Short mmCIF file of C-alpha atoms in Angstrom, two decimals:
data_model
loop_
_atom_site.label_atom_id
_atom_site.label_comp_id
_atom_site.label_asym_id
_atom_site.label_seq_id
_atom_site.Cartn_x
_atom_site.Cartn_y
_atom_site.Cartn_z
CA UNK A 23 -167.18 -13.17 56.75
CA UNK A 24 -164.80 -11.75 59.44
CA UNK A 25 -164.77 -13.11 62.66
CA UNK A 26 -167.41 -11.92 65.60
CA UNK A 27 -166.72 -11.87 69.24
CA UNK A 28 -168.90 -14.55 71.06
CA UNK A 29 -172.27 -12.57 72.37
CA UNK A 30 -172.08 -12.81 76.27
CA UNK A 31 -173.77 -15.19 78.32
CA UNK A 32 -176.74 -14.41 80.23
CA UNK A 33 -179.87 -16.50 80.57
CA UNK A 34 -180.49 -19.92 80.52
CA UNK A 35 -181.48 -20.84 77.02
CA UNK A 36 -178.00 -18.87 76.19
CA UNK A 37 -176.49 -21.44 78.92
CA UNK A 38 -178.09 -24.55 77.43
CA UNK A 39 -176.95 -23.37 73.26
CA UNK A 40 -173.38 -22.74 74.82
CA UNK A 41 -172.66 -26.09 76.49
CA UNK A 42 -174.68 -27.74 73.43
CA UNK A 43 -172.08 -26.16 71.19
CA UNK A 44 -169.54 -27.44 73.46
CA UNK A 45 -170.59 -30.97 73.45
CA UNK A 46 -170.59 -30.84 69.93
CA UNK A 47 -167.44 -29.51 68.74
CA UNK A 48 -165.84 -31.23 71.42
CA UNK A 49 -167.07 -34.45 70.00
CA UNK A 50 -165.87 -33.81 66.65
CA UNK A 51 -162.12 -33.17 67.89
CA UNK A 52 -159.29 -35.34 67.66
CA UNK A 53 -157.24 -32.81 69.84
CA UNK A 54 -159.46 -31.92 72.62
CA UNK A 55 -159.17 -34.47 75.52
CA UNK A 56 -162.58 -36.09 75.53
CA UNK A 57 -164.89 -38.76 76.80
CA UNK A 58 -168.31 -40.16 77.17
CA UNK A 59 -168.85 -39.33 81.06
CA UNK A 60 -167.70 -35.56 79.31
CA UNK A 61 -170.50 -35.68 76.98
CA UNK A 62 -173.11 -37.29 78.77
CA UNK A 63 -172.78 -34.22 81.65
CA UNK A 64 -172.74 -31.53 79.24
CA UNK A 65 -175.89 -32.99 77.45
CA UNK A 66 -177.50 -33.15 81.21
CA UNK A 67 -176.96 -29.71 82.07
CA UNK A 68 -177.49 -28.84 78.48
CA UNK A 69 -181.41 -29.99 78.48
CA UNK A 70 -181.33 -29.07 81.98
CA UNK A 71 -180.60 -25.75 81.56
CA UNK A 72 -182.95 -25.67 78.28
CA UNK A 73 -186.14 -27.08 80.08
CA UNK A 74 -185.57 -24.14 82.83
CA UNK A 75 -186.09 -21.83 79.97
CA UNK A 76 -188.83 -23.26 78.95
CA UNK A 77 -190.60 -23.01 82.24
CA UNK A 78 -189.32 -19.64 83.02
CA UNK A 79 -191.54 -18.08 80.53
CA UNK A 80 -194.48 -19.21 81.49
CA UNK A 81 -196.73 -21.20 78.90
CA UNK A 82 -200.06 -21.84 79.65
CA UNK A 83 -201.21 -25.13 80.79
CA UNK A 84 -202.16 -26.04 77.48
CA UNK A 85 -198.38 -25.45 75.68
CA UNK A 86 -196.82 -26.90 78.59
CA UNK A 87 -198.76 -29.94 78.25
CA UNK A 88 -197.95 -30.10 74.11
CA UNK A 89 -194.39 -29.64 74.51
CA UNK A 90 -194.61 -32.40 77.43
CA UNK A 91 -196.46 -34.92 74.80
CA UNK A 92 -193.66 -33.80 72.18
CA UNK A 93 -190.80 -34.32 74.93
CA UNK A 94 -191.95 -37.62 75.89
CA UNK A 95 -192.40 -38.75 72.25
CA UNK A 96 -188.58 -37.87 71.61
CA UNK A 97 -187.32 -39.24 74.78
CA UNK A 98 -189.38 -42.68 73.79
CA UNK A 99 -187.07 -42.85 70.59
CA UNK A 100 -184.17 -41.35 71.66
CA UNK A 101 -183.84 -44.36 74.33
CA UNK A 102 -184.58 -46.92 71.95
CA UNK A 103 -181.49 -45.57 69.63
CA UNK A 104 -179.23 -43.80 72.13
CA UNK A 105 -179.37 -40.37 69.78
CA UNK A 106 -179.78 -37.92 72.60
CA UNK A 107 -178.21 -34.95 70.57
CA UNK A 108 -181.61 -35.44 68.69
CA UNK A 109 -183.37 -34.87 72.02
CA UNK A 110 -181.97 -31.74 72.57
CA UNK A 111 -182.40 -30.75 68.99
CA UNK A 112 -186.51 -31.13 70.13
CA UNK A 113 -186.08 -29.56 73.16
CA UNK A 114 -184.13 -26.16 71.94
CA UNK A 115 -186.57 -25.81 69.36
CA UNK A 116 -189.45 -26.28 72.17
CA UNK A 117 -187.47 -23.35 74.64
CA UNK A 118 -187.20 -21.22 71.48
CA UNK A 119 -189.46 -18.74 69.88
CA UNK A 120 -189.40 -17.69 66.47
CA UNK A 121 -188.03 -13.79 67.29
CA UNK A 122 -185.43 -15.48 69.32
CA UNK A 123 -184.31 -17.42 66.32
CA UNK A 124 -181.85 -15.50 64.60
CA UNK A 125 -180.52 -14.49 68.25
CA UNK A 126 -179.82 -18.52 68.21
CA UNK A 127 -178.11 -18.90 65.19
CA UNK A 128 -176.12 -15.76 65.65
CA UNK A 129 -175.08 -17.04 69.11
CA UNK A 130 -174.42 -20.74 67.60
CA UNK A 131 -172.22 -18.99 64.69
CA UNK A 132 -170.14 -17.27 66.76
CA UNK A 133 -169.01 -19.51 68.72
CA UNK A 134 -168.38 -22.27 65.98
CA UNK A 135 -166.55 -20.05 63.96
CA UNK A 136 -164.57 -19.13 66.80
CA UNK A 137 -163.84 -22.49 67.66
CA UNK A 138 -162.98 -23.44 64.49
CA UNK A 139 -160.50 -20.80 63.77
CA UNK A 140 -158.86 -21.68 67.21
CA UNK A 141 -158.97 -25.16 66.82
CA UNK A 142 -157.42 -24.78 63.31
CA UNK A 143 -154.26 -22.78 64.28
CA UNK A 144 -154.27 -25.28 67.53
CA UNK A 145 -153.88 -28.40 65.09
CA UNK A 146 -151.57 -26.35 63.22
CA UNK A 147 -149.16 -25.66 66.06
CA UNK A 148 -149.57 -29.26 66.97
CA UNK A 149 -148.78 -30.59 63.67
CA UNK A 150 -145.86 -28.72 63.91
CA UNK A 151 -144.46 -29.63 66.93
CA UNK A 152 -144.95 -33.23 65.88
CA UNK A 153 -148.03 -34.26 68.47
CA UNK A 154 -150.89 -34.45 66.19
CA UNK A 155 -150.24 -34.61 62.03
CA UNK A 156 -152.63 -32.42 59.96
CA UNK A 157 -153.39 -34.70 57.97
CA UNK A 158 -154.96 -38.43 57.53
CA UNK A 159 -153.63 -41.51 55.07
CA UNK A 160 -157.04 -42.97 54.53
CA UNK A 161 -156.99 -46.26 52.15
CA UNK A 162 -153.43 -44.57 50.95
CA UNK A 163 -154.88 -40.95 50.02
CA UNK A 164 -153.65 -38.27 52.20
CA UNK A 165 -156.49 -36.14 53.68
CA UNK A 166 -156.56 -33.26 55.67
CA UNK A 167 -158.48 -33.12 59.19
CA UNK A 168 -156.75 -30.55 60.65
CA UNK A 169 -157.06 -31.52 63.64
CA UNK A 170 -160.79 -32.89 63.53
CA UNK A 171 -161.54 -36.84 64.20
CA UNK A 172 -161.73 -36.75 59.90
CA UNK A 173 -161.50 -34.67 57.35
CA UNK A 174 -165.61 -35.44 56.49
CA UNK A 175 -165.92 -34.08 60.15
CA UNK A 176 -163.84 -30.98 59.05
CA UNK A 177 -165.98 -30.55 56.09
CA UNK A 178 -168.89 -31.21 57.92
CA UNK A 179 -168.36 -28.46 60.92
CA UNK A 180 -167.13 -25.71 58.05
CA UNK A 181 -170.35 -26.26 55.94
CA UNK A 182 -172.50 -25.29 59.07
CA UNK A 183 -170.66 -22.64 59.67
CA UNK A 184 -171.38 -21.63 55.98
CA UNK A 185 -174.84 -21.84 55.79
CA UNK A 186 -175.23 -19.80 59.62
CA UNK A 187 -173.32 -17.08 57.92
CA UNK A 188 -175.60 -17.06 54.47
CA UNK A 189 -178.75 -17.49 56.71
CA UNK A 190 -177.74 -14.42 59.07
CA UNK A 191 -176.37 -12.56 55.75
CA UNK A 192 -179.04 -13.79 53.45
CA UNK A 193 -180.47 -10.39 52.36
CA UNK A 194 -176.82 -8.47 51.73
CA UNK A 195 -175.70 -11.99 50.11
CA UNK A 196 -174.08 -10.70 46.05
CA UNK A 197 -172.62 -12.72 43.43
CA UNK A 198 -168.93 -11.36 45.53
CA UNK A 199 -170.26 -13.66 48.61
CA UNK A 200 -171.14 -16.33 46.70
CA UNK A 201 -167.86 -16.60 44.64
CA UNK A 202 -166.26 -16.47 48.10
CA UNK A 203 -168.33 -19.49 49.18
CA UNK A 204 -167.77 -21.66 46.35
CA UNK A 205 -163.46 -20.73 46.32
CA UNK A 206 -163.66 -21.67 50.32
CA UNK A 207 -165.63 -25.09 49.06
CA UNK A 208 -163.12 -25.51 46.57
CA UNK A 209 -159.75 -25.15 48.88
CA UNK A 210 -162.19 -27.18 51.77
CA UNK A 211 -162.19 -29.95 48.66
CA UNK A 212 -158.69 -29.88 47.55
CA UNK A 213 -157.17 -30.67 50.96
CA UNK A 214 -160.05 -33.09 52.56
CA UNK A 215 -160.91 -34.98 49.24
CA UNK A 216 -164.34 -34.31 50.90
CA UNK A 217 -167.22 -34.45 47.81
CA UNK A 218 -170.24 -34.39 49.89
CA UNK A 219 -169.88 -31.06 51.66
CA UNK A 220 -168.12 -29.79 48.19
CA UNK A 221 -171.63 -30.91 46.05
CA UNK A 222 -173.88 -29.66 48.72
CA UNK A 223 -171.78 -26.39 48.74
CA UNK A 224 -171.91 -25.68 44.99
CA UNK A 225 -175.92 -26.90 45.15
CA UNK A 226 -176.26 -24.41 47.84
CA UNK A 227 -174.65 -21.62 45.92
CA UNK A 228 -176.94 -21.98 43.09
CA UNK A 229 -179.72 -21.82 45.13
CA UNK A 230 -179.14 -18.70 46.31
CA UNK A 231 -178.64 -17.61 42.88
CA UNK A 232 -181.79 -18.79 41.83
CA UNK A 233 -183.54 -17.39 44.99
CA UNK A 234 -181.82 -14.27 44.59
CA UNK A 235 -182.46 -13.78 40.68
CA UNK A 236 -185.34 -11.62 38.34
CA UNK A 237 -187.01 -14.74 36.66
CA UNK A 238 -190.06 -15.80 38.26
CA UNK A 239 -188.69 -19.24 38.41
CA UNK A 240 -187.94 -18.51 41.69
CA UNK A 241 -191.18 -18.97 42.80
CA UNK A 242 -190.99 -22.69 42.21
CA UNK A 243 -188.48 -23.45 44.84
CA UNK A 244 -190.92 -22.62 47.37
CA UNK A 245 -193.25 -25.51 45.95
CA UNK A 246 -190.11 -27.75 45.78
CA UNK A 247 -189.22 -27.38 49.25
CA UNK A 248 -193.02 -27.90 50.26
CA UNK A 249 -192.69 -31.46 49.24
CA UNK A 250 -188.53 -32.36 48.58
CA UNK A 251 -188.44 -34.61 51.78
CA UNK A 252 -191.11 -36.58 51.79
CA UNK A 253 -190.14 -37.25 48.07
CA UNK A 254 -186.52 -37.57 48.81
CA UNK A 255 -187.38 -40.03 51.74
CA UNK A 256 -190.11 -42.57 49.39
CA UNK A 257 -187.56 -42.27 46.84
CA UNK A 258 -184.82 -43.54 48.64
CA UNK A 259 -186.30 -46.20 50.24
CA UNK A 260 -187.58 -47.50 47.44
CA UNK A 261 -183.90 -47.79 45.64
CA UNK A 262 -183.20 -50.13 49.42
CA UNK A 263 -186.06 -52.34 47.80
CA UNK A 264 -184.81 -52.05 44.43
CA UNK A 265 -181.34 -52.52 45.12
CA UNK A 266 -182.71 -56.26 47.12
CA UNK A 267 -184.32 -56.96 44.13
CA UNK A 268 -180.71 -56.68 41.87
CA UNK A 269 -182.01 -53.55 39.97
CA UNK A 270 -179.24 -53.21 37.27
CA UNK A 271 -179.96 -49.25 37.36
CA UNK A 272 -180.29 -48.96 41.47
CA UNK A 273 -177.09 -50.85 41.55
CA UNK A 274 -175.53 -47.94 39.25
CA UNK A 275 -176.70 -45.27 41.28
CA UNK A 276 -175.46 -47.27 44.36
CA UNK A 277 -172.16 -47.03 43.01
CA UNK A 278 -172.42 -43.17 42.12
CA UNK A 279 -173.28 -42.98 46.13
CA UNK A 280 -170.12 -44.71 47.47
CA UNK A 281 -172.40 -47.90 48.66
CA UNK A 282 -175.06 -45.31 50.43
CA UNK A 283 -178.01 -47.89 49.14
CA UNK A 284 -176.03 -51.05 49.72
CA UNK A 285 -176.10 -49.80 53.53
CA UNK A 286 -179.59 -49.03 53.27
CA UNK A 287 -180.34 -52.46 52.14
CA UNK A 288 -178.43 -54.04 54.78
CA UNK A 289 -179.96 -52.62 57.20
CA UNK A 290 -183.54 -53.17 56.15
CA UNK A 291 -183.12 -56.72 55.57
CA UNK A 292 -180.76 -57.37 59.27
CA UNK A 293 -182.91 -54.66 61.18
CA UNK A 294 -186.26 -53.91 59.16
CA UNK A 295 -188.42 -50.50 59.67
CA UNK A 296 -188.86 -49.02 63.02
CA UNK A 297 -192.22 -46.73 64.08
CA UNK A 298 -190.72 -45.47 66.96
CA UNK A 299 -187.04 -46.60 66.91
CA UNK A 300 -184.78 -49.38 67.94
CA UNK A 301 -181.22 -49.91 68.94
CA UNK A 302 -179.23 -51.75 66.22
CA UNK A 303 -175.94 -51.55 68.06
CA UNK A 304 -177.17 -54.80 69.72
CA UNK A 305 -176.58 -56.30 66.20
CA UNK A 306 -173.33 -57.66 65.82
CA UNK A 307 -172.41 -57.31 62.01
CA UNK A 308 -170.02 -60.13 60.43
CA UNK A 309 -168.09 -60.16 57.10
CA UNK A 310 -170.03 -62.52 54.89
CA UNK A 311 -169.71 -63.21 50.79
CA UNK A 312 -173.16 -61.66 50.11
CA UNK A 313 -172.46 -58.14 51.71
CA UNK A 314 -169.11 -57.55 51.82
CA UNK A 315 -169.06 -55.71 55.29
CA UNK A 316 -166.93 -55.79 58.04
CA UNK A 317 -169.00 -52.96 59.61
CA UNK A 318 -172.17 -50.69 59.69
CA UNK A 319 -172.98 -47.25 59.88
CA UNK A 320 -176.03 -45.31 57.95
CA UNK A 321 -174.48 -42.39 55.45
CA UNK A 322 -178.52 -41.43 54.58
CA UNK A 323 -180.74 -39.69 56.69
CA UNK A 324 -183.59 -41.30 55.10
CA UNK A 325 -182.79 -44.85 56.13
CA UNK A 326 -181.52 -43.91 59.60
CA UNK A 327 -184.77 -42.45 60.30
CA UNK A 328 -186.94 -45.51 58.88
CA UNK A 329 -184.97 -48.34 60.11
CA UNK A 330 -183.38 -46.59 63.47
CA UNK A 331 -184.22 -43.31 64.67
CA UNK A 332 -188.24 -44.39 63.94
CA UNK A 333 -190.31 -43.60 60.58
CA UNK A 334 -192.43 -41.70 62.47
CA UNK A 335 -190.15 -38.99 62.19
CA UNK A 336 -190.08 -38.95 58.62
CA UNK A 337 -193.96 -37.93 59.00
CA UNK A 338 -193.56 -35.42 61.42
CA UNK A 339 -190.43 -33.74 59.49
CA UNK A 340 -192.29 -33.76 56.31
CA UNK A 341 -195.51 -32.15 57.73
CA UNK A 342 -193.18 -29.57 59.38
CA UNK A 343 -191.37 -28.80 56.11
CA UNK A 344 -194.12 -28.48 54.08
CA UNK A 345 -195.91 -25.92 56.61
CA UNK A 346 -192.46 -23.97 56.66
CA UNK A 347 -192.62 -23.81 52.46
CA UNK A 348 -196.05 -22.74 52.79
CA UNK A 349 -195.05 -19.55 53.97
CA UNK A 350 -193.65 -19.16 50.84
CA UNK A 351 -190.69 -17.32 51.97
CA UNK A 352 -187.52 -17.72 49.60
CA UNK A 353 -184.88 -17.67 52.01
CA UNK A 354 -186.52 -20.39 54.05
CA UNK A 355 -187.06 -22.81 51.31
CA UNK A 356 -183.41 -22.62 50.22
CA UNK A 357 -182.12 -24.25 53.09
CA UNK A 358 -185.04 -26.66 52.98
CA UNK A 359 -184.03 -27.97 50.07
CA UNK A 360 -180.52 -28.17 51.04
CA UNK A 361 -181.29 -29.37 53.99
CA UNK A 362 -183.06 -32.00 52.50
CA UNK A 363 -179.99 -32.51 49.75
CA UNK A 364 -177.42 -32.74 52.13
CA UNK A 365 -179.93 -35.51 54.16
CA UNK A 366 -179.16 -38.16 50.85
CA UNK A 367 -175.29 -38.63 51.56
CA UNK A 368 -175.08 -37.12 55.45
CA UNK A 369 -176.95 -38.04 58.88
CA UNK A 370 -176.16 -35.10 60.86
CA UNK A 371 -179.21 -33.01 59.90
CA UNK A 372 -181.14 -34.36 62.91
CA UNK A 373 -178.55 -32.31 65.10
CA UNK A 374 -179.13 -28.60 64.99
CA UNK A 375 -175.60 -28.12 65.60
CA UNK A 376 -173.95 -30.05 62.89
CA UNK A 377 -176.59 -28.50 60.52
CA UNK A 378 -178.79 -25.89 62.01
CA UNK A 379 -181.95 -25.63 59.20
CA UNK A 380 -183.70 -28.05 61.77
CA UNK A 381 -183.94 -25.30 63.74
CA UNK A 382 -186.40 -23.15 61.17
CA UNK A 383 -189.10 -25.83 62.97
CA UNK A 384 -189.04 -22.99 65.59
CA UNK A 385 -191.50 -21.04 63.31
CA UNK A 386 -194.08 -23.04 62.97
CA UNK A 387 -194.51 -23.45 67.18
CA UNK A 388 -197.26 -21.11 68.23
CA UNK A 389 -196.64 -19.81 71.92
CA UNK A 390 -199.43 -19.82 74.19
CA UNK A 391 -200.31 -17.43 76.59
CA UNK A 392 -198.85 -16.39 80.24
CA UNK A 393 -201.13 -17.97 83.15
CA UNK A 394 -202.35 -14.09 83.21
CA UNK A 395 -203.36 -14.15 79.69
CA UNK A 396 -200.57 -11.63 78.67
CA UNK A 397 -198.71 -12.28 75.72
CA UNK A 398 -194.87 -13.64 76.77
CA UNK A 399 -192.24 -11.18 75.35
CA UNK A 400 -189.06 -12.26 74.29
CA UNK A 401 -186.54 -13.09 76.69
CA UNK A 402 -183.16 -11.85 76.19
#
């Protein structure tokens, strides 16, 4: 896994995954000066620069009109919660095609590996000179950022860059490469104290395995990853109802989740279930007996997308998974499924760029035709 030089930059979906990868490792410094005017004009000229690709290929009337309706649709959520790196999650799948895929992801793993090599030694340096300390005393543990806002944030960037690297690799992928994954989860672990990325990691490894092995049990990973998230998603919101109703074993599990349902419980019974989403930040949450809570935030995918981001999204994203397993390709089910996994304790899969297998939705989009009725090639 040595590190590649950064591909140059020449057309405008390049332009758009570039300052979308800026936004977002920016945003995850503690180092690099940053602010919200910052983000907000790099996610302009990030969709801006993205919807010029898409109409400088020249869909028919027909795809430009579904990818409006689609647009639209996000936008309409993405207002009501204020998620807009969701929005251009949509809208790079929508200027991508599926040969241009891999060109993505290769583009998006160069740079992040870059940038977090660079940022590393950067921290490093700083720590040294005194400016910025490595590491983090969180509720008297010390924890390792290196120089990220914390060390889940460190964990979180380095597990992306992991699964780019096994997705681009998959085929040449031996038992060597996936020793070398789990020892970099391991030393990841030891110095962030980080068990959600270290789990997901170790999941992920057998996975591959499994995927990669003689036994036809293999096969049944593509039938698990036709229906994981839609199974995932009923499963945990019915442990939020469970955990209302004092279930002595949902309260267990609760605890095995570092208060993961608890939060999902809160929020259904302060905000309820959203179709199209709503803005909870207009909630103001206050310490109480009953909760214990001085403050909010969702850990689970699941319940961020039925009680903020909209539960309409949890039928769209399990009708697009289960169309992707239905291809019954191996390698795309794996990161499904960990996809999926890593959606019970994180939020960041709805971001591309914290967690690219969003991004395999690109498959499924069928292209339409040039206004001359010649097929569109590739661009770049």
């Amino acid at each position: 896994m040595r590190i590649i030089r950064v591909s140059r930059v020449k057309t405008f979906l390049q332009w758009g995954i570039l300052l979308m990868c800026l936004k977002t490792s920016f945003s995850m410094s503690a180092i690099v000066p940053y602010s919200d005017l910052a983000d907000n004009i790099l996610t302009a000229l990030a969709t801006i620069c993205l919807v010029a690709a898409i109409v400088q290929k020249g869909y028919s009337i027909n795809t430009l009109l579904t990818y409006l309706v689609l647009s639209l649709l996000s936008l309409f959520s993405v207002i009501q919660t204020g998620n807009y790196g969701f929005l251009v999650t949509i809208i790079v799948c929508l200027a991508a095609r599926e040969k241009e895929l891999d060109k993505i992801l290769r583009f998006i793993y160069q740079f992040e590996l870059a940038f977090l090599v660079v940022h590393t030694i950067a921290a490093a340096f700083l720590d040294l000179v005194g400016v910025h300390a490595l590491e983090m005393n969180i509720y008297g543990v010390i924890r390792y950022s290196f120089g990220f806002a914390h060390p889940n944030t460190f964990s979180i960037y380095l597990f992306n860059v992991l699964l780019l690297w096994s997705w681009l690799n998959y085929e040449k992928i031996s038992g060597r490469h996936i020793v070398i994954i789990f020892l970099i989860a391991v030393v990841a672990a030891i110095f962030t104290k980080t068990r959600t990325s270290f789990l997901t990691s170790i999941l992920f490894c057998l996975l591959v395995l499994v995927s990669k092995s003689k036994y036809s049990i293999k096969k049944g990973l593509n039938g698990i990853a036709k229906f994981i998230f839609p199974l995932c998603a009923a499963s945990t919101l019915a442990a939020v109802h469970l955990y209302l109703a004092n279930n002595a074993l949902i309260l267990l599990l609760n605890a095995l989740l570092s208060s993961r349902i608890k939060l999902g419980a809160y929020a259904l019974s302060h905000f309820g279930y959203s179709v199209l989403g709503q803005d909870i930040s207009r909630y103001e949450v206050v310490w109480d007996a009953e909760w214990r809570l001085n403050g909010f935030t969702f850990d689970n995918l699941y319940t961020f997308l039925a009680f903020n981001q909209g539960i309409v999204w949890i039928l769209l994203l399990s009708l697009a998974f289960y169309l992707l397993a239905k291809k019954n390709n191996l390698k795309t089910s794996v990161f499904i499924i960990i996809w999926t996994l890593y959606g019970i304790t994180e939020v960041h899969g709805l971001n591309g760029f914290r967690c690219f297998p969003i991004f395999l939705i690109v498959s499924l989009l069928e292209h339409g035709k040039s206004k001359r009725g010649q097929s569109i090639r590739p661009m770049g």
